[in-house]
Coordinates of N, CA and C in Angstrom, one line a residue:
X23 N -12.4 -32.8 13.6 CA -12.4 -31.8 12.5 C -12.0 -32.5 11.2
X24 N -12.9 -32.2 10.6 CA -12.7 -32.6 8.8 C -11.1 -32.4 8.0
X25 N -10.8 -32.8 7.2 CA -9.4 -32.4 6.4 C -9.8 -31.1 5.7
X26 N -11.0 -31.1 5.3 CA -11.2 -29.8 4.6 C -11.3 -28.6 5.6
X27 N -11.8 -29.1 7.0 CA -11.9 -28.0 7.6 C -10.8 -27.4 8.4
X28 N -9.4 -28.3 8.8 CA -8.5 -27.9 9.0 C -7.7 -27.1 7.9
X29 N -7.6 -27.4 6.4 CA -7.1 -26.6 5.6 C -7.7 -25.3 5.7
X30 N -8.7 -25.0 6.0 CA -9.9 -23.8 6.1 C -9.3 -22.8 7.2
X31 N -8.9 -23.6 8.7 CA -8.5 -23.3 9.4 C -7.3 -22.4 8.8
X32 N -6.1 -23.3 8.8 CA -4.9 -23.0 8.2 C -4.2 -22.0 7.4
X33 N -5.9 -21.9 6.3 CA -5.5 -20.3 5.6 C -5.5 -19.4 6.4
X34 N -6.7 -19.5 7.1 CA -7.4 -18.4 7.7 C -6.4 -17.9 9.0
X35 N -5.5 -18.7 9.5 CA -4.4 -18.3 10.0 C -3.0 -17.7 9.3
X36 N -2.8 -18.3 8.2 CA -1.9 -17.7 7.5 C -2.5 -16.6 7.1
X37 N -3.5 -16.1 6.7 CA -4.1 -15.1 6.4 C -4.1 -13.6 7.5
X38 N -4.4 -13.9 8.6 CA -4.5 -13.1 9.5 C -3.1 -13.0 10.3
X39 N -2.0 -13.8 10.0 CA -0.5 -13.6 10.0 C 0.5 -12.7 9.5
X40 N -0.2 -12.7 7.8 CA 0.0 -12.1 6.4 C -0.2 -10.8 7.0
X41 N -1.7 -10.5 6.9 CA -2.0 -9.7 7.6 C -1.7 -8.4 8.7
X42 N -1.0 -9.9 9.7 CA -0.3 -8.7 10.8 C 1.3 -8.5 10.8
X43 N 2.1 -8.9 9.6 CA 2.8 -8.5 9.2 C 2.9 -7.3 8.3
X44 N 1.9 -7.5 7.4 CA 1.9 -5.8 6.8 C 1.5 -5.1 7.5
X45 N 0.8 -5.1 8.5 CA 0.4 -4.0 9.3 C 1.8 -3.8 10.3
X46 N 2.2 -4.3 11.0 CA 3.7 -3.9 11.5 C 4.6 -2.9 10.3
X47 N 4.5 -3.7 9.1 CA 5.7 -3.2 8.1 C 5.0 -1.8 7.9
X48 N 3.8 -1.8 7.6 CA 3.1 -0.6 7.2 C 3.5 0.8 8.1
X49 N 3.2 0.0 9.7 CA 3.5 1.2 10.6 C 5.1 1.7 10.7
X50 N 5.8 0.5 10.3 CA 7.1 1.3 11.0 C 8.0 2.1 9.7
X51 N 7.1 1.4 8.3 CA 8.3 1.6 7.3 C 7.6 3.2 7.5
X52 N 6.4 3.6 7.8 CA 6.3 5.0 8.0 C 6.5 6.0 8.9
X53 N 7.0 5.3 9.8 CA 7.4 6.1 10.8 C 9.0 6.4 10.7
X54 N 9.7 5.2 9.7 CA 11.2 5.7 9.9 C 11.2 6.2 8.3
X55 N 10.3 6.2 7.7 CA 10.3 6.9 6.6 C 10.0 9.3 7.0
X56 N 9.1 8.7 7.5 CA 8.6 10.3 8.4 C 9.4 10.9 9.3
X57 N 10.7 9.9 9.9 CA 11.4 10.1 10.5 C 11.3 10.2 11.6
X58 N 10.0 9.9 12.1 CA 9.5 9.9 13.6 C 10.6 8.5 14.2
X59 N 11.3 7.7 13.8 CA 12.4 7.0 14.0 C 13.5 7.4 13.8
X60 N 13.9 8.3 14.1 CA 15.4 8.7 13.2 C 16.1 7.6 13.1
X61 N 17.2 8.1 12.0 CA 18.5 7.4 11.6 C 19.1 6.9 13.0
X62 N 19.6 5.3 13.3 CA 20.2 5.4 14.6 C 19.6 4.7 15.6
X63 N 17.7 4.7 15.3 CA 16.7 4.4 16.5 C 17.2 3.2 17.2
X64 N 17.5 2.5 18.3 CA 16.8 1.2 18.1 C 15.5 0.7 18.4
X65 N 15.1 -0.8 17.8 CA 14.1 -0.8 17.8 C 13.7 -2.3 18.6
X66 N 12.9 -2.1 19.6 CA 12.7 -2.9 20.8 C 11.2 -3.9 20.1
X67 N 11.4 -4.9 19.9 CA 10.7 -6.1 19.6 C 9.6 -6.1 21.3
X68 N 10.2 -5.9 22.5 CA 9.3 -6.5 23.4 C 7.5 -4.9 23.3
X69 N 8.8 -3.5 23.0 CA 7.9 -2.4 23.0 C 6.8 -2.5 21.9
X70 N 7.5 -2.9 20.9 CA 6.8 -3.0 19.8 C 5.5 -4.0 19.9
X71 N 5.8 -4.9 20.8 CA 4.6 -6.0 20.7 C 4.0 -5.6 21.3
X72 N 4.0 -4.9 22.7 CA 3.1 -4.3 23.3 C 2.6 -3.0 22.9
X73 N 2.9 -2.4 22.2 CA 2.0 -1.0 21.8 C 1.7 -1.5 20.5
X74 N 1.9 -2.5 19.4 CA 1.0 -2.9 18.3 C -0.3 -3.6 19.0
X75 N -0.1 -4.8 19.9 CA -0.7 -5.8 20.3 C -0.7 -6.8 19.5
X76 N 0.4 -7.6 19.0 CA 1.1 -8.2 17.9 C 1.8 -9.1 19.3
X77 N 1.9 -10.7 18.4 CA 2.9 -11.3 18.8 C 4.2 -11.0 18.0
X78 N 5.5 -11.6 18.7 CA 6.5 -10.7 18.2 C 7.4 -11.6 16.8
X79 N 6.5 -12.9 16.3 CA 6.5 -13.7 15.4 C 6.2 -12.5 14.1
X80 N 5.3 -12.1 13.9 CA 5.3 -11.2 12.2 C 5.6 -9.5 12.8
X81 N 6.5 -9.5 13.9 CA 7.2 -8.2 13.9 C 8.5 -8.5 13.5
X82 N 9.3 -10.0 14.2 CA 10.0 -10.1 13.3 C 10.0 -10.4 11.3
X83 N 9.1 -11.1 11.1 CA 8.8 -10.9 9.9 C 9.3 -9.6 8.8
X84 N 8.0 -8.4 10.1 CA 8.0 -6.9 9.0 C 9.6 -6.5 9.0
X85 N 10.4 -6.7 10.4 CA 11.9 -6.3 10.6 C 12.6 -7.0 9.4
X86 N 12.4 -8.6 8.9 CA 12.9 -8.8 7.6 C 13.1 -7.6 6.0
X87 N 11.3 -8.0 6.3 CA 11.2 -7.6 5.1 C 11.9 -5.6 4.7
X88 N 11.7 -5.1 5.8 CA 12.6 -3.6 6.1 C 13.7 -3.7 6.2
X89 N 14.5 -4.5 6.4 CA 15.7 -5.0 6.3 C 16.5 -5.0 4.7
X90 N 15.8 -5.7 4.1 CA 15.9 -5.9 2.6 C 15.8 -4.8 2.2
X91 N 14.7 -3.9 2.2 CA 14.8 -3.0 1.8 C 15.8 -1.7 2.1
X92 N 16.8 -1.9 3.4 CA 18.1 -1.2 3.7 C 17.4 -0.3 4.6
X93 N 16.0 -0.5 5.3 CA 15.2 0.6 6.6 C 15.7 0.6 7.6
X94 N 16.0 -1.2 8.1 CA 16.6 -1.5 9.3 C 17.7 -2.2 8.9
X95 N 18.7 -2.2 10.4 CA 19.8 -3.1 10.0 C 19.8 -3.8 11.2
X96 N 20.7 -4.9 11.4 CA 20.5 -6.0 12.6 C 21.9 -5.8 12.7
X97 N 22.3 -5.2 13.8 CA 23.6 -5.7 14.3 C 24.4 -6.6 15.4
X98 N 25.5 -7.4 15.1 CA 26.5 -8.2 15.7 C 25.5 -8.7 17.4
X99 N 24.9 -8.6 17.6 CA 24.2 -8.4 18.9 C 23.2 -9.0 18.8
X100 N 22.6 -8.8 17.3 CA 21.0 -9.2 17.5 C 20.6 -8.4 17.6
X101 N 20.7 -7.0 17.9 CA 19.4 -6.1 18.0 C 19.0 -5.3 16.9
X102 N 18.3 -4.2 16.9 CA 17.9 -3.8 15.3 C 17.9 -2.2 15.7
X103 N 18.3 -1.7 14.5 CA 18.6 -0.2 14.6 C 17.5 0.1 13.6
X104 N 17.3 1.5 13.1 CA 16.8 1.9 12.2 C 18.4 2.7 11.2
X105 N 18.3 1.6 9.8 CA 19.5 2.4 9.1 C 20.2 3.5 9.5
X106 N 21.3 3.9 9.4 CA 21.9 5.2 9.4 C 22.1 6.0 7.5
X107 N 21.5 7.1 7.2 CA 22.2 7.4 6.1 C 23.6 8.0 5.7
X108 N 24.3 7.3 4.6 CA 25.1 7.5 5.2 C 25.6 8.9 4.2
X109 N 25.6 9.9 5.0 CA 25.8 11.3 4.8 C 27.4 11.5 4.0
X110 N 28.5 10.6 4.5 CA 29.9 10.7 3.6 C 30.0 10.5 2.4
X111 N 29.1 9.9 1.9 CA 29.2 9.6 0.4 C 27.9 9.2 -0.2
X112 N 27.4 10.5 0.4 CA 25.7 11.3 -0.4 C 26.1 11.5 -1.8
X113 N 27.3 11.9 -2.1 CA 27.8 12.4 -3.4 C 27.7 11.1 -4.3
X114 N 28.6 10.5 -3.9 CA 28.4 9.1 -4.9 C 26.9 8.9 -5.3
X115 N 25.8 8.5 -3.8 CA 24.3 8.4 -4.4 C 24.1 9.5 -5.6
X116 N 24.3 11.0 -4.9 CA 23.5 11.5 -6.0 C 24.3 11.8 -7.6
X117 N 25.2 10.9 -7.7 CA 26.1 11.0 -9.2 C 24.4 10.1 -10.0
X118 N 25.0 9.1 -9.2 CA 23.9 7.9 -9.4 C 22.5 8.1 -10.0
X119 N 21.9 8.7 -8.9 CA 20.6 9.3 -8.7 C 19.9 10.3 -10.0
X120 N 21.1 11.2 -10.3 CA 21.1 12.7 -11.8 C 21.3 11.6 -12.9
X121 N 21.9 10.7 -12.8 CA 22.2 9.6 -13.9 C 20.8 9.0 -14.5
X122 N 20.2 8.1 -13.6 CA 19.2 7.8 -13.9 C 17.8 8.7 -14.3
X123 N 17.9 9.7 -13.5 CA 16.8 10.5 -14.2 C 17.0 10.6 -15.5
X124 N 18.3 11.1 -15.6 CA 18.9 11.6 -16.9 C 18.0 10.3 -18.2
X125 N 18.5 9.1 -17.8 CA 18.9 8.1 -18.3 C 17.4 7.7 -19.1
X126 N 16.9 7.5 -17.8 CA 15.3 6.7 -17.7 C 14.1 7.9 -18.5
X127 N 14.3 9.0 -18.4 CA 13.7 9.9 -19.3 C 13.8 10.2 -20.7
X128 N 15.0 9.7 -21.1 CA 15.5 9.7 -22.3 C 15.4 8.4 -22.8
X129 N 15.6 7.3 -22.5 CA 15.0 6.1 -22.7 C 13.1 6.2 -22.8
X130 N 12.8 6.2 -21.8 CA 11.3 6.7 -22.2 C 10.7 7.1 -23.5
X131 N 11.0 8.9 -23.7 CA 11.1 9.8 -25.3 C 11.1 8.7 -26.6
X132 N 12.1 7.7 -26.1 CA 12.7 7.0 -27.5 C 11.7 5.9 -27.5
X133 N 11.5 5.2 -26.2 CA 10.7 3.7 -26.3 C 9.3 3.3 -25.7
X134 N 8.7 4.7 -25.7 CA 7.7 4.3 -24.7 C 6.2 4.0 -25.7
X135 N 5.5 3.5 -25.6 CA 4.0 3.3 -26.2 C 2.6 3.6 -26.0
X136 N 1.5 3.9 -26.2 CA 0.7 4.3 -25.4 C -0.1 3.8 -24.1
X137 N 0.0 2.8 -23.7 CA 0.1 2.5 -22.6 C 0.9 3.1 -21.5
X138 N 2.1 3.4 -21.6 CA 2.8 3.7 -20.8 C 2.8 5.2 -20.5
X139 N 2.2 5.7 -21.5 CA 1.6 7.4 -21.3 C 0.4 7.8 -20.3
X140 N 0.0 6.4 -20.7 CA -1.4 6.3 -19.9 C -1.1 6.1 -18.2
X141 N -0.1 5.1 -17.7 CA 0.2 4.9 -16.7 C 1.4 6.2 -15.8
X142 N 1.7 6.8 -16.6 CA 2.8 7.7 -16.6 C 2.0 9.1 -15.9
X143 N 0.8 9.4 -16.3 CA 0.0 10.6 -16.6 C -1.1 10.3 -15.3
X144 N -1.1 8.9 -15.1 CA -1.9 8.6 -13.9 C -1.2 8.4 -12.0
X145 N 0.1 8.2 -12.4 CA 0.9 8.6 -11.1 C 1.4 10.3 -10.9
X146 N 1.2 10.7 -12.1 CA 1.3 12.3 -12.1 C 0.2 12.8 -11.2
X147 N -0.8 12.0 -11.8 CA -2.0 13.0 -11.0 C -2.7 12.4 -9.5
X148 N -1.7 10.8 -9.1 CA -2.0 11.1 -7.9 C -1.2 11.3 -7.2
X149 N 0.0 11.8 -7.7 CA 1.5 12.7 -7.1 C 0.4 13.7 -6.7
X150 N 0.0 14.8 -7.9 CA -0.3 16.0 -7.6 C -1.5 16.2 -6.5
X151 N -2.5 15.2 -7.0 CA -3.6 15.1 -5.3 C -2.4 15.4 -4.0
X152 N -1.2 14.3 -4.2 CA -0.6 14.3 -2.6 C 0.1 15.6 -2.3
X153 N 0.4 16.1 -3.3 CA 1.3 17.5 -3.2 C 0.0 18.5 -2.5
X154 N -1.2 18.4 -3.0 CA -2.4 19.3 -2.7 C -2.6 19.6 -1.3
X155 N -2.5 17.8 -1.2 CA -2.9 17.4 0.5 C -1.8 17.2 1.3
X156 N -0.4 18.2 1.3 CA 0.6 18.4 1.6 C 0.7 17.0 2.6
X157 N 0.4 15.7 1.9 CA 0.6 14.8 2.5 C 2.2 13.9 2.1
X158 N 2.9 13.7 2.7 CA 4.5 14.0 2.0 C 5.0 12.1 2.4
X159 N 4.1 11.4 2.8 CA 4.8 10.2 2.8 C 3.7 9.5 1.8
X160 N 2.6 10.3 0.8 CA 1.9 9.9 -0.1 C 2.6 10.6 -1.2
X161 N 3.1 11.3 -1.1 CA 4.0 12.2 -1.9 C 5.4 11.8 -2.6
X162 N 5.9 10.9 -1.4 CA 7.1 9.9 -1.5 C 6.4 8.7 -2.5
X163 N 5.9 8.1 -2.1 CA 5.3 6.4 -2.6 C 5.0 7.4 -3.8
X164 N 3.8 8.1 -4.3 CA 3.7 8.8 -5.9 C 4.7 9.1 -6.6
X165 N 5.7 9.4 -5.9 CA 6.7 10.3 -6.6 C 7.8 9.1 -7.3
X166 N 8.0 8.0 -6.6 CA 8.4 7.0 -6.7 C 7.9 6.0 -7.9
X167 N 6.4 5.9 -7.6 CA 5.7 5.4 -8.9 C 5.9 5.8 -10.3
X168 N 6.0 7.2 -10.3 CA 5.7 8.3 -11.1 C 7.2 7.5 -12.0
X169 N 8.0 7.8 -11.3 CA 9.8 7.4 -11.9 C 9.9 6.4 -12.0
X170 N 9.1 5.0 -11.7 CA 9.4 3.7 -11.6 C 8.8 3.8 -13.3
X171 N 6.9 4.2 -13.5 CA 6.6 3.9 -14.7 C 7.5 4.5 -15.7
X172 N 7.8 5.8 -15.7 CA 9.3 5.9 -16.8 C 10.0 5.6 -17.2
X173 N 10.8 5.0 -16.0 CA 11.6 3.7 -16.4 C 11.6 3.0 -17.1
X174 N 10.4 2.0 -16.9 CA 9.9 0.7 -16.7 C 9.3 1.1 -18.7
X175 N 8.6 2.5 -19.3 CA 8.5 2.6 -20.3 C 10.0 2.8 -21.4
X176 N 10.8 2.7 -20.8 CA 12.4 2.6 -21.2 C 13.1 1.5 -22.3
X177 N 12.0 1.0 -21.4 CA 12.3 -0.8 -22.0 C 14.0 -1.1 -21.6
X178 N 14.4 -0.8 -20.5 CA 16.0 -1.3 -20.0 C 15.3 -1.7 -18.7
X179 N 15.3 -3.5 -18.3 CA 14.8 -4.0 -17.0 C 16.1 -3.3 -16.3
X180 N 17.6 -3.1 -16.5 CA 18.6 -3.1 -15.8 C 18.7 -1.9 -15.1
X181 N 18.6 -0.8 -16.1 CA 18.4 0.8 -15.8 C 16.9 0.8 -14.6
X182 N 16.0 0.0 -14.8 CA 15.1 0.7 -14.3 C 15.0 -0.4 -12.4
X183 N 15.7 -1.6 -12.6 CA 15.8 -1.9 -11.7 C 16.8 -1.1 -10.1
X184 N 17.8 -0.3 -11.3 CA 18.7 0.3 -10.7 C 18.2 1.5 -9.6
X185 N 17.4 2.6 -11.1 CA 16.9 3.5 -10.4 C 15.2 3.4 -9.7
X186 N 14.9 1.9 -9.2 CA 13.8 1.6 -8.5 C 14.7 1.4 -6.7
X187 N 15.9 1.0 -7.1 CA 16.5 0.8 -5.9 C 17.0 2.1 -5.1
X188 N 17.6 3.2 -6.2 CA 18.0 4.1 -6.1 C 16.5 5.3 -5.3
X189 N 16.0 4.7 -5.7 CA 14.7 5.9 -5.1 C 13.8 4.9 -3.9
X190 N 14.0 3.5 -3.8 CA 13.6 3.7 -2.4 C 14.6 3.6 -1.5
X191 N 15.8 3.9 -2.3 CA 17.0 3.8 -0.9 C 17.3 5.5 -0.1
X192 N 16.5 6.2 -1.6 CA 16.4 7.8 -1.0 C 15.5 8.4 -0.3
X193 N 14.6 7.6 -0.3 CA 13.2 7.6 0.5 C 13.2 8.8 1.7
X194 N 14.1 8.7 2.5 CA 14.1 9.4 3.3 C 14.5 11.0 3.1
X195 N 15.4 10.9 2.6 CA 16.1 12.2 2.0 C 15.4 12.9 1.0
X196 N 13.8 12.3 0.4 CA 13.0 12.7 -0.6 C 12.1 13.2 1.2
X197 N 11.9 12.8 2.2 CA 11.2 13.5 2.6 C 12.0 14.4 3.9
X198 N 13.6 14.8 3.9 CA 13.9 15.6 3.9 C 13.7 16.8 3.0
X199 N 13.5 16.1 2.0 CA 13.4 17.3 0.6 C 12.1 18.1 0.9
X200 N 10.7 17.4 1.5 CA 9.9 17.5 1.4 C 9.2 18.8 2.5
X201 N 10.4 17.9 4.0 CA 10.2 18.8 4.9 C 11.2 20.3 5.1
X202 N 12.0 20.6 4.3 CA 12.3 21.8 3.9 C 11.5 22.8 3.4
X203 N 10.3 22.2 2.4 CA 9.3 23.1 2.3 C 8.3 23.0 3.0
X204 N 8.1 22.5 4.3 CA 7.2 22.3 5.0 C 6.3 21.3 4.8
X205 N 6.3 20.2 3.9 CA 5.4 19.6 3.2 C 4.6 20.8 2.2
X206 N 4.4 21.2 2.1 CA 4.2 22.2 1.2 C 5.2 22.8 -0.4
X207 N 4.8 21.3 -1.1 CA 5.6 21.6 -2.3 C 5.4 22.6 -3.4
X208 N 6.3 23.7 -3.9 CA 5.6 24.1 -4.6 C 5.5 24.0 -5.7
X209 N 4.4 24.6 -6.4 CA 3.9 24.0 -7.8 C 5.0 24.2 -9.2
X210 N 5.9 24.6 -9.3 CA 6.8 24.5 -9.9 C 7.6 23.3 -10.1
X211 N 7.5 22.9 -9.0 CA 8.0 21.7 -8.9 C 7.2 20.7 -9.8
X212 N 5.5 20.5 -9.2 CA 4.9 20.0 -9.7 C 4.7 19.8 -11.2
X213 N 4.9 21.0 -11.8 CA 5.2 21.2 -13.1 C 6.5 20.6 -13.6
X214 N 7.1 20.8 -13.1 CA 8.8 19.6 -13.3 C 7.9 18.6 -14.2
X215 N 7.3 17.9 -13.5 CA 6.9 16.8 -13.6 C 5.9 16.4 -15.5
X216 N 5.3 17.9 -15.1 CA 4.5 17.8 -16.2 C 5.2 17.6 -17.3
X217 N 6.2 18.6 -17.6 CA 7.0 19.2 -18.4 C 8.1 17.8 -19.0
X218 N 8.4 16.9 -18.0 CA 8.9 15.9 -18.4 C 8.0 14.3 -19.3
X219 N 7.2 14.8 -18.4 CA 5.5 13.9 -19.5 C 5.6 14.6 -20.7
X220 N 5.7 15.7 -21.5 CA 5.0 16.2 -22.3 C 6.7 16.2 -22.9
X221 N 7.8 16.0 -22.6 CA 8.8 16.1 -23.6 C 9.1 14.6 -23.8
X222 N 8.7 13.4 -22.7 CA 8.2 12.4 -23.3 C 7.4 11.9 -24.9
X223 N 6.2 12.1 -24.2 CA 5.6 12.2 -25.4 C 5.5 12.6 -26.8
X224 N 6.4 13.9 -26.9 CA 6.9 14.1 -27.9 C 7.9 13.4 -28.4
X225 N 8.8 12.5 -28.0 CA 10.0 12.2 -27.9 C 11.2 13.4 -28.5
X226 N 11.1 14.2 -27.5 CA 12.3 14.5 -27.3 C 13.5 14.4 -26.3
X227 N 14.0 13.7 -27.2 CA 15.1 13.3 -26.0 C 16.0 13.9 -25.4
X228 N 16.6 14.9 -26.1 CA 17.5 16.0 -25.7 C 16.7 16.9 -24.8
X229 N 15.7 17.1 -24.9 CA 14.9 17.9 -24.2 C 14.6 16.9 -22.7
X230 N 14.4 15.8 -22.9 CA 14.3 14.9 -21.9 C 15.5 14.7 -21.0
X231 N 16.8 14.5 -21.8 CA 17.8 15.1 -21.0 C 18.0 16.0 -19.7
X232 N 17.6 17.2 -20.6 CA 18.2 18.2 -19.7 C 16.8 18.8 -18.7
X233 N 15.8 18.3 -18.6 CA 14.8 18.3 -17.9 C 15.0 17.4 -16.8
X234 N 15.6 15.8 -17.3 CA 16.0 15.0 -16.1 C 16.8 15.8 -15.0
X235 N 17.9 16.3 -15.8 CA 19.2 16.7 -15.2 C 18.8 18.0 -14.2
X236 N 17.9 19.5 -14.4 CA 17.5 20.0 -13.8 C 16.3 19.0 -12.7
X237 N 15.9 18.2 -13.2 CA 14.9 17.9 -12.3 C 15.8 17.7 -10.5
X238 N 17.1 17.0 -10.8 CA 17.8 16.0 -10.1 C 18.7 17.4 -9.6
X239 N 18.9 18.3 -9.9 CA 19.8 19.2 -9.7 C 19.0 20.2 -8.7
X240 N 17.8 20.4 -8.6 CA 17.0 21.1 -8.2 C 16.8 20.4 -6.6
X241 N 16.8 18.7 -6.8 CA 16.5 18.4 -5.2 C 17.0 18.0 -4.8
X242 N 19.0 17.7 -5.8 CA 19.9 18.0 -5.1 C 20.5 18.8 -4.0
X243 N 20.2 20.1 -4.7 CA 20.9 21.3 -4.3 C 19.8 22.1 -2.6
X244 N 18.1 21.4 -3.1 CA 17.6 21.9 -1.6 C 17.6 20.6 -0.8
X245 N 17.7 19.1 -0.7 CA 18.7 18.3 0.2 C 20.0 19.2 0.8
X246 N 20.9 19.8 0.1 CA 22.1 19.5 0.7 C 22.1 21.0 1.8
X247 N 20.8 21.9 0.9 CA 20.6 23.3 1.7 C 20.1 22.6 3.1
X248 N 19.2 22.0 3.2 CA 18.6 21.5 4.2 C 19.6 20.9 5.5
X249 N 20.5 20.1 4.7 CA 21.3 19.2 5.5 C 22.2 20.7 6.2
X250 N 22.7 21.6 5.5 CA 23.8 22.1 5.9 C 23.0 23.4 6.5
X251 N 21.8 23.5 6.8 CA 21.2 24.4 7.9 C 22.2 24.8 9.1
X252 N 22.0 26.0 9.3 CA 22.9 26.6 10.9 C 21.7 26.9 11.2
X253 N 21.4 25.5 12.4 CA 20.4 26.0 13.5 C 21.3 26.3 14.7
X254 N 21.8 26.9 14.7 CA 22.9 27.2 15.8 C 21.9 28.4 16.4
X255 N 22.1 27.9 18.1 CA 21.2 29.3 19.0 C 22.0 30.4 19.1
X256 N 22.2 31.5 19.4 CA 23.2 32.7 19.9 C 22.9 32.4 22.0
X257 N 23.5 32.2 22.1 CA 23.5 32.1 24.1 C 24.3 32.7 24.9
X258 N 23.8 33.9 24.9 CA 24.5 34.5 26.4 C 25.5 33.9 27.5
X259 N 26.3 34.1 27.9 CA 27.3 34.0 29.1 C 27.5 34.5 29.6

């Protein structure tokens, strides 16, 4: 074999490695995102190889890369759990969480340019396709986009690195939020969203303000309704 044709080789394996690493990452970050893994899972490297049909080289890979992102955690053992969230000090997150809306919308109002209206206006509208198609883990990734470009039109790399961490570390708890309404968001909501585009664009910032602050107050308050559900049965004795 030629030198050129082993380098040829070589991609074409790194390539198809690449490959079946994002496909692992793809599947699981959605399953513990949908929660079809709850908080707690563990997660079996030998099961995994056999119902992907993956060797267990870029399963461990995607278990990295979900790791970093705070999906999985590896404990003292070696083995791998699916994160726990941690419910004691949801309060601290969402101080956090109302902050940055607050923050990053109001930064926006003041610094944003036309480009950034343009990108802003285009995660809106394929948020609102996902809300249509009560599809709620397309709903999550848009909804995410939608707040990263605000941010990111802020012009604070610090603020917006914060609240990029802050919303995929909520990831799940956005689709607790999600499954409270059944995946079936309603359009009020969706309007949220508009309503903070268009007090952007004007720059008003006070107005941006207090639209962040309802916005974060609103999925606050049906998170914690959700969490503190009494599904309790009534049972005869």
């Amino acid at each position: 074999m030629t030198g050129n044709a082993k380098k040829l080789e070589t991609v074409a394996v790194e390539r198809k490695r690449g490959s079946g690493v994002k496909y692992v990452y793809d599947v699981l970050r959605d399953e513990i995102l949908d929660l079809t893994l709850p908080p707690g899972s563990p997660i079996d490297e030998i099961q995994l190889s056999e119902r992907l049909k993956m060797s267990r080289t870029p399963i461990r890979e995607a278990l990295v890369r979900l790791a970093s992102e705070g999906l999985v955690s590896t404990l003292p053992n070696r083995s791998t759990i699916v994160s726990n969230i941690d419910f004691l000090n949801l309060h601290t997150f969402f101080d956090a969480l109302t902050l940055m809306y607050r923050v990053t919308t109001r930064l926006a109002a003041e610094n944003h340019v036309a480009a950034d209206l343009i990108a802003i206006k285009a995660h809106q509208a394929a948020f609102s396709k996902a809300v249509a198609a009560q599809d709620a883990l397309a709903m999550i990734a848009t909804n995410r986009d939608l707040h990263a470009a605000i941010a990111e039109a802020g012009r604070n790399p610090y603020y917006t690195g914060l609240f990029c961490r802050l919303l995929d570390e909520g990831r799940r708890l956005l689709r607790i939020y999600y499954q409270s309404y059944d995946d079936r968001l309603p359009h009020e909501y969706v309007e949220e969203h508009n309503q903070m585009i268009a007090a952007i664009e004007a720059r008003d910032i006070d107005l941006c303000d207090r639209l962040g602050q309802q916005h974060a107050d609103q999925i606050v308050a049906q998170i914690q309704k959700m969490i503190s559900r009494d599904r309790r049965r009534p049972i005869a004795l």
